Tab-separated table of C-alpha atoms in Angstrom:
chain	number	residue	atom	x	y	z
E	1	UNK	CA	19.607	6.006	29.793
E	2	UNK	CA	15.994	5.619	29.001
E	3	UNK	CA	14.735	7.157	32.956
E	4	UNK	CA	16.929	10.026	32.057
E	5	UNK	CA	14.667	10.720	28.959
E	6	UNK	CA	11.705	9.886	30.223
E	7	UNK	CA	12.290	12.685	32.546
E	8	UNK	CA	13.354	14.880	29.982
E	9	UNK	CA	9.756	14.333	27.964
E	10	UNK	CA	7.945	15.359	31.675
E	11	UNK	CA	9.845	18.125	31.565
E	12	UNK	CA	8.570	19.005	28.103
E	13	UNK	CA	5.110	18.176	28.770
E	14	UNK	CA	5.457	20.671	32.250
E	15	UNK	CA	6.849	23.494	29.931
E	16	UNK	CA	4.043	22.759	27.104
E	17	UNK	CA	1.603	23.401	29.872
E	18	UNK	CA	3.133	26.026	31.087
E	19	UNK	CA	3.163	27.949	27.408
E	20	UNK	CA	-0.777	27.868	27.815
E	21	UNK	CA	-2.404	29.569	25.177
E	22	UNK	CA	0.501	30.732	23.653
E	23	UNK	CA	1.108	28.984	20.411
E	24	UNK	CA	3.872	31.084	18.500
E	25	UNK	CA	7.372	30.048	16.815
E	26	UNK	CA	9.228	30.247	19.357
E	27	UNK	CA	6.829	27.908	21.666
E	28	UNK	CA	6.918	25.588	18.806
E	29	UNK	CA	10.853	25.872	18.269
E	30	UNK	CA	11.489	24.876	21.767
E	31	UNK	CA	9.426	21.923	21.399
E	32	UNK	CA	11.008	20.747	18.624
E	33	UNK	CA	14.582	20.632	19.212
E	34	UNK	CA	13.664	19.116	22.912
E	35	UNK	CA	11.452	16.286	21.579
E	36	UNK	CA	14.168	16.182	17.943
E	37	UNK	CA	17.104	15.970	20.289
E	38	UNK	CA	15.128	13.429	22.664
E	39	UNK	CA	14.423	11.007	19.454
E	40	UNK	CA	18.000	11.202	18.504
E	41	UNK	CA	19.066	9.800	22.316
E	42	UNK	CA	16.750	7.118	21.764
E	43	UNK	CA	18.337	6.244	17.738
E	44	UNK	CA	21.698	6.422	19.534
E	45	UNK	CA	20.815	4.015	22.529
E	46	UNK	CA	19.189	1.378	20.367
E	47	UNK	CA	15.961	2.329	22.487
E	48	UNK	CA	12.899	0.762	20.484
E	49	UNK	CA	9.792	0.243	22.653
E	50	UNK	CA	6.671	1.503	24.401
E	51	UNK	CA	7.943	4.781	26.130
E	52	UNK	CA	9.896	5.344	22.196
E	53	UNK	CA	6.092	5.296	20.553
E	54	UNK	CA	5.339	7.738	23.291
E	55	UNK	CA	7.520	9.920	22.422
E	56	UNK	CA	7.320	10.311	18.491
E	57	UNK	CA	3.164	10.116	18.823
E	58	UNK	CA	3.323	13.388	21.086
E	59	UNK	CA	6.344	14.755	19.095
E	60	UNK	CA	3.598	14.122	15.884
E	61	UNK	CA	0.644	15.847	17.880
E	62	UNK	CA	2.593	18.815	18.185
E	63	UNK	CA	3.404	18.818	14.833
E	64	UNK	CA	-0.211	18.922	13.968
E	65	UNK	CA	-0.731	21.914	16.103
E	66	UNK	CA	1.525	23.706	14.434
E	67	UNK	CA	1.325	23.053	10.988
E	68	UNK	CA	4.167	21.130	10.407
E	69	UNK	CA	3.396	18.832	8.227
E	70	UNK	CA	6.890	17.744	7.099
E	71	UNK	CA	8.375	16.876	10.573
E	72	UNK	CA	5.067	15.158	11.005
E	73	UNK	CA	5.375	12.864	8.235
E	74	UNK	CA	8.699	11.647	9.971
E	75	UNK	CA	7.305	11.239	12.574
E	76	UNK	CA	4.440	9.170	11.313
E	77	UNK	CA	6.982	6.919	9.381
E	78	UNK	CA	8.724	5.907	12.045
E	79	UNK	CA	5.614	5.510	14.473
E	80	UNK	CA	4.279	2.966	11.207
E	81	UNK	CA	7.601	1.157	11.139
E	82	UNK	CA	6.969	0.630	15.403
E	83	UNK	CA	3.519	-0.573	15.280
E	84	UNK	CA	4.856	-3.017	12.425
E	85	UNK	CA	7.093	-4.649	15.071
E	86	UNK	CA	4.230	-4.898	17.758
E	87	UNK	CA	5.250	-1.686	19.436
E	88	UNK	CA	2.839	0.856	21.022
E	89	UNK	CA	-1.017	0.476	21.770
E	90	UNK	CA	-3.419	-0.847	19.718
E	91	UNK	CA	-5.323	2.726	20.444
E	92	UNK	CA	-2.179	4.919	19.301
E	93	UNK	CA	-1.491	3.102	15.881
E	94	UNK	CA	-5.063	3.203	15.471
E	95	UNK	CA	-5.133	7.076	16.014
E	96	UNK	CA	-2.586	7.643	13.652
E	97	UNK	CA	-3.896	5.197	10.676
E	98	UNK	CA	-6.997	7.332	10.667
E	99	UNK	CA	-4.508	10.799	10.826
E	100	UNK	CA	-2.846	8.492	8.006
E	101	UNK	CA	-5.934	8.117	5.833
E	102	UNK	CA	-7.150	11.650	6.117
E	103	UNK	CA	-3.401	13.233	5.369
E	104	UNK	CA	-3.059	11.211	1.964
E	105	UNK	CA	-6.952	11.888	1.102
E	106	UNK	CA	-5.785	15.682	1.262
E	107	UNK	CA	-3.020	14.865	-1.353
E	108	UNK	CA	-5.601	13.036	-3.535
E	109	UNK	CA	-3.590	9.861	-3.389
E	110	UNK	CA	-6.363	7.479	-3.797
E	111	UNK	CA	-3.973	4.424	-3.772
E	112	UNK	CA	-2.765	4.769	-0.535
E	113	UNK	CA	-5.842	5.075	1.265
E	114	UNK	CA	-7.164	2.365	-0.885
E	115	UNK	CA	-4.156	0.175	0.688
E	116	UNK	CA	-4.592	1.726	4.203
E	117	UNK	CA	-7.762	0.731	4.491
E	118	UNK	CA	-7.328	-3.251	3.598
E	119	UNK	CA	-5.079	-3.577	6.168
E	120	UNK	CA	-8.172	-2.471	8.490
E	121	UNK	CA	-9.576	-5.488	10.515
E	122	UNK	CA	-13.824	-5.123	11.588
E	123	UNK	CA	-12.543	-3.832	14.783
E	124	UNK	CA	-10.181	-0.939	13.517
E	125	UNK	CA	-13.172	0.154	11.672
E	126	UNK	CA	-15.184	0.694	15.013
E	127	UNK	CA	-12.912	2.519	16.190
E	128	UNK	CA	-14.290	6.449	16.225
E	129	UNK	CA	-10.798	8.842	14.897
E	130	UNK	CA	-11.047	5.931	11.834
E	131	UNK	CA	-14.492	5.557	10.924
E	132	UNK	CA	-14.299	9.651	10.670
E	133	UNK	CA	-11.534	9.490	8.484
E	134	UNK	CA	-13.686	6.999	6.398
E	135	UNK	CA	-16.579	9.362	6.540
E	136	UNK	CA	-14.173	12.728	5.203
E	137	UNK	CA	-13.030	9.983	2.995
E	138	UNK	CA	-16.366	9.199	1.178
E	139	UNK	CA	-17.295	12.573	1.384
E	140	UNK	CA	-14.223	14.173	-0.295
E	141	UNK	CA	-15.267	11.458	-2.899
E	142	UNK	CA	-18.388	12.305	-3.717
E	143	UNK	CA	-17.783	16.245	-3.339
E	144	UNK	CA	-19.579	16.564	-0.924
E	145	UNK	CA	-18.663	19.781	0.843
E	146	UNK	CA	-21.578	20.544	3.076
E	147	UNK	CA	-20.964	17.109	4.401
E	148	UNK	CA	-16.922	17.255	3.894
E	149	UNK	CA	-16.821	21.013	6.424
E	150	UNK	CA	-20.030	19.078	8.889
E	151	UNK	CA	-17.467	16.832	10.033
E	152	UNK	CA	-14.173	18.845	9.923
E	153	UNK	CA	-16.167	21.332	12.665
E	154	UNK	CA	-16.479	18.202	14.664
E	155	UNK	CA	-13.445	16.214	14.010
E	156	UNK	CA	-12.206	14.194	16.640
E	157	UNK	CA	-8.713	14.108	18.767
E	158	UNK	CA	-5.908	15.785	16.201
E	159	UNK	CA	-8.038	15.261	13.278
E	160	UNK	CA	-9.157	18.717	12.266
E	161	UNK	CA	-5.358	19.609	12.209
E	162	UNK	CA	-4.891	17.052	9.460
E	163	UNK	CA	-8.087	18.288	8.127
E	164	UNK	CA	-6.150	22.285	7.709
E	165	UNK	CA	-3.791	20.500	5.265
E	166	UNK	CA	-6.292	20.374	2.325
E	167	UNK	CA	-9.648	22.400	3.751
E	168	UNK	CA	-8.393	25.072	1.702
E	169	UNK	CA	-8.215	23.447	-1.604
E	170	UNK	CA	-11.598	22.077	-1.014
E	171	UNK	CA	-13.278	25.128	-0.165
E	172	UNK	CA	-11.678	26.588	-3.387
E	173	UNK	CA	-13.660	23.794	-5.048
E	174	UNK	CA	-16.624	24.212	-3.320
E	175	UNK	CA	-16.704	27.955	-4.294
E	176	UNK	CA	-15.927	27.499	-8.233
E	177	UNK	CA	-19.094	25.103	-7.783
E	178	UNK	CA	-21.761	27.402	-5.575
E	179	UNK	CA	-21.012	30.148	-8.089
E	180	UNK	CA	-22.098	28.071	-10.833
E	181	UNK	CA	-24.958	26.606	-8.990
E	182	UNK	CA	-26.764	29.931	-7.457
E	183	UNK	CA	-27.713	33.169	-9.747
E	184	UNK	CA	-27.274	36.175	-9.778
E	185	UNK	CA	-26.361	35.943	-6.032
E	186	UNK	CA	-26.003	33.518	-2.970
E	187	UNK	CA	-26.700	34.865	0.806
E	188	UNK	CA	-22.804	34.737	2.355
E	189	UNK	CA	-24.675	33.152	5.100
E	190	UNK	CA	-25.507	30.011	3.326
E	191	UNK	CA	-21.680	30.354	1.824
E	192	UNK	CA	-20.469	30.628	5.518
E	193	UNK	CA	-22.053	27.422	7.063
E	194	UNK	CA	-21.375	25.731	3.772
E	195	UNK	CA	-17.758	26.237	4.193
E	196	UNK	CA	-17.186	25.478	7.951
E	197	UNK	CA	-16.781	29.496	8.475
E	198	UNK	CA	-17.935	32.089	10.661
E	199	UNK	CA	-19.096	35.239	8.463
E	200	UNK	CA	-16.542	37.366	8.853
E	201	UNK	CA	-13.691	34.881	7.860
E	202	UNK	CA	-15.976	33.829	5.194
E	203	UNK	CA	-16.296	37.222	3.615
E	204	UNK	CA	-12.281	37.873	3.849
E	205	UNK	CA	-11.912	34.485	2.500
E	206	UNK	CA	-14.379	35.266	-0.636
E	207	UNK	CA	-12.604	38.545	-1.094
E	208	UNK	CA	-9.245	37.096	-0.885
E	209	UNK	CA	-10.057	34.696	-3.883
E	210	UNK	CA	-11.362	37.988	-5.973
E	211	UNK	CA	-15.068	37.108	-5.053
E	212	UNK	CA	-17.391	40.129	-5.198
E	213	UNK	CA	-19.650	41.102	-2.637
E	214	UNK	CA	-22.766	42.845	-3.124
E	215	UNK	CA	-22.704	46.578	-1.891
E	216	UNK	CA	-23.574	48.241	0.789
E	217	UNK	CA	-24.598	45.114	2.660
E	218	UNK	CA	-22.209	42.562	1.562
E	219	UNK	CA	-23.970	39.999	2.952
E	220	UNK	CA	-24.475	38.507	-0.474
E	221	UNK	CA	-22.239	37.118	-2.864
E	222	UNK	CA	-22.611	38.168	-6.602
E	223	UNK	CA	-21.975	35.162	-8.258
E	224	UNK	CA	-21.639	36.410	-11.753
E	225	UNK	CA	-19.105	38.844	-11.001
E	226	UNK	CA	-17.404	36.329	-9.101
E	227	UNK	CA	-16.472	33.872	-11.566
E	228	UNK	CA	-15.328	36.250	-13.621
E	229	UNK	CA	-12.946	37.527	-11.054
E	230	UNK	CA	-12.229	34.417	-8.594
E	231	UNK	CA	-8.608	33.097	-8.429
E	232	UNK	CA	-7.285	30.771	-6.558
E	233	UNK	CA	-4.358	32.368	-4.824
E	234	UNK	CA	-4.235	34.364	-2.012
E	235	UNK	CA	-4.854	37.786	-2.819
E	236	UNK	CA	-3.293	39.419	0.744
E	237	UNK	CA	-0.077	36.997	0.352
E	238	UNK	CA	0.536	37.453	-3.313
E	239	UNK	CA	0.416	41.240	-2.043
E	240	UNK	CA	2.652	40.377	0.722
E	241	UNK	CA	5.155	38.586	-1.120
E	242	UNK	CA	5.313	41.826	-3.494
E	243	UNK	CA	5.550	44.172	-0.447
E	244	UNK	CA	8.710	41.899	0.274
E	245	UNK	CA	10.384	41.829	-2.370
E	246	UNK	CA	9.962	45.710	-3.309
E	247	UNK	CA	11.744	45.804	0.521
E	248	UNK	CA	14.477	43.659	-0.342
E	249	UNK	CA	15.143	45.584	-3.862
E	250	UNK	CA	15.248	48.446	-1.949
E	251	UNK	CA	18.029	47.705	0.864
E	252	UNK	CA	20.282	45.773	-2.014
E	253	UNK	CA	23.387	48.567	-1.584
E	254	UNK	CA	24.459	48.916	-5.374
E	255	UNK	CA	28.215	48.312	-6.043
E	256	UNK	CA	30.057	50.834	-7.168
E	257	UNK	CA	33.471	50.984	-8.731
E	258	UNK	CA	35.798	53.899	-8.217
């Protein structure tokens, strides 16, 4: 019955609190199959109103927290179908619209922001989580990085979580294009605030694509010897990967015939 769950979901919430800081798998794995077995109790008992929107929008927070973007997105589609049927606040579906817009303007899918934002009435675009998304969204348009990383190091409520699905790819982008624009070299400085980065992550993240930086200071990119070297991968996890699968080559036991 639905007071049984509702007490389950406090005592999730207690033990989420309880985890403090510590964000690892196994915090996140005891989330999940609480809040996965939780949503299942409420498909079985027909249970379709306010405390079930609840449940899948913190279910979906948590999701963002850690990165996982494909329970997420199952989450979000059945939060969508519930606000279609009047369920939930006006404030919660308008939380995740703008979580919405911002996850399918990191996969490039112009449409469906394009058709998620006509169904947006005067005073869903006051609303501050959407009119950021609409600001990322014209940014990211125009290629604007400098503006794009501004607002992802102030992004409202769950939004910079949503914003780690695709800040990667853009920063990529924003690289190829500040290697092209400066010569010979660019301050990492100016590459660092561009980017949304403090210096030192900045510099592993430039060395990581096969960017060069200028000896013995490295505080400077050299641009020409970048773009002849930058990739796209990860460096350290194309490495790792390797590292991996020399180990696993190694412990396969040949088999022998006598």
């Amino acid at each position: 019955p639905e007071p049984v769950l509702q007490q389950a979901v406090e005592m999730v919430r207690e033990k989420m609190e309880s985890f403090g800081e510590e964000r690892g798998q196994n915090e996140y794995i005891y989330q999940w199959e609480q809040l996965k077995s939780i949503r299942q109790d409420l498909t079985v008992q027909r249970i379709r109103n306010a405390f079930t929107v609840q449940v899948y929008e913190m279910h979906a927070r948590i999701c963002l927290e850690f990165g996982d973007m494909t329970e997420f997105n199952q989450c979000q589609a059945q939060l969508t179908q519930l606000y279609e049927e009047s369920i939930g606040t006006v404030t919660g579906q308008r939380e995740f619209t703008a979580y919405n817009i911002l996850y399918n303007v990191g996969k490039g899918a112009a449409n469906n922001v394009n058709n998620l934002m006509l169904t947006l009435t005067s005073a869903d675009r006051e609303d501050k989580l959407i009119q950021f998304a609409l600001q990322v969204r014209h940014a990211d348009a125009l290629g604007d990085y400098c503006r794009l990383f501004r607002l992802y190091l102030d992004a409202p409520g769950h939004a910079q979580h949503v914003m780690d699905t695709f800040c990667d790819r853009a920063r990529l982008d924003a690289v190829q294009v500040m290697l092209k624009g400066y010569a010979p070299s660019v301050p990492l400085s100016v590459v660092a605030q561009s980017l949304g980065f403090e210096e030192d992550d900045c510099a592993f993240f430039m060395e990581d694509h096969g960017c060069v930086l200028l000896a013995p200071e490295r505080t400077s990119v050299d641009c020409k010897a970048s773009r002849a070297s930058f990739v796209e991968h990860s460096i350290a996890a194309k490495l790792e990967e390797a590292r991996k699968e020399a180990q696993r080559k190694a412990e396969i036991v040949p088999i022998t015939f006598n």
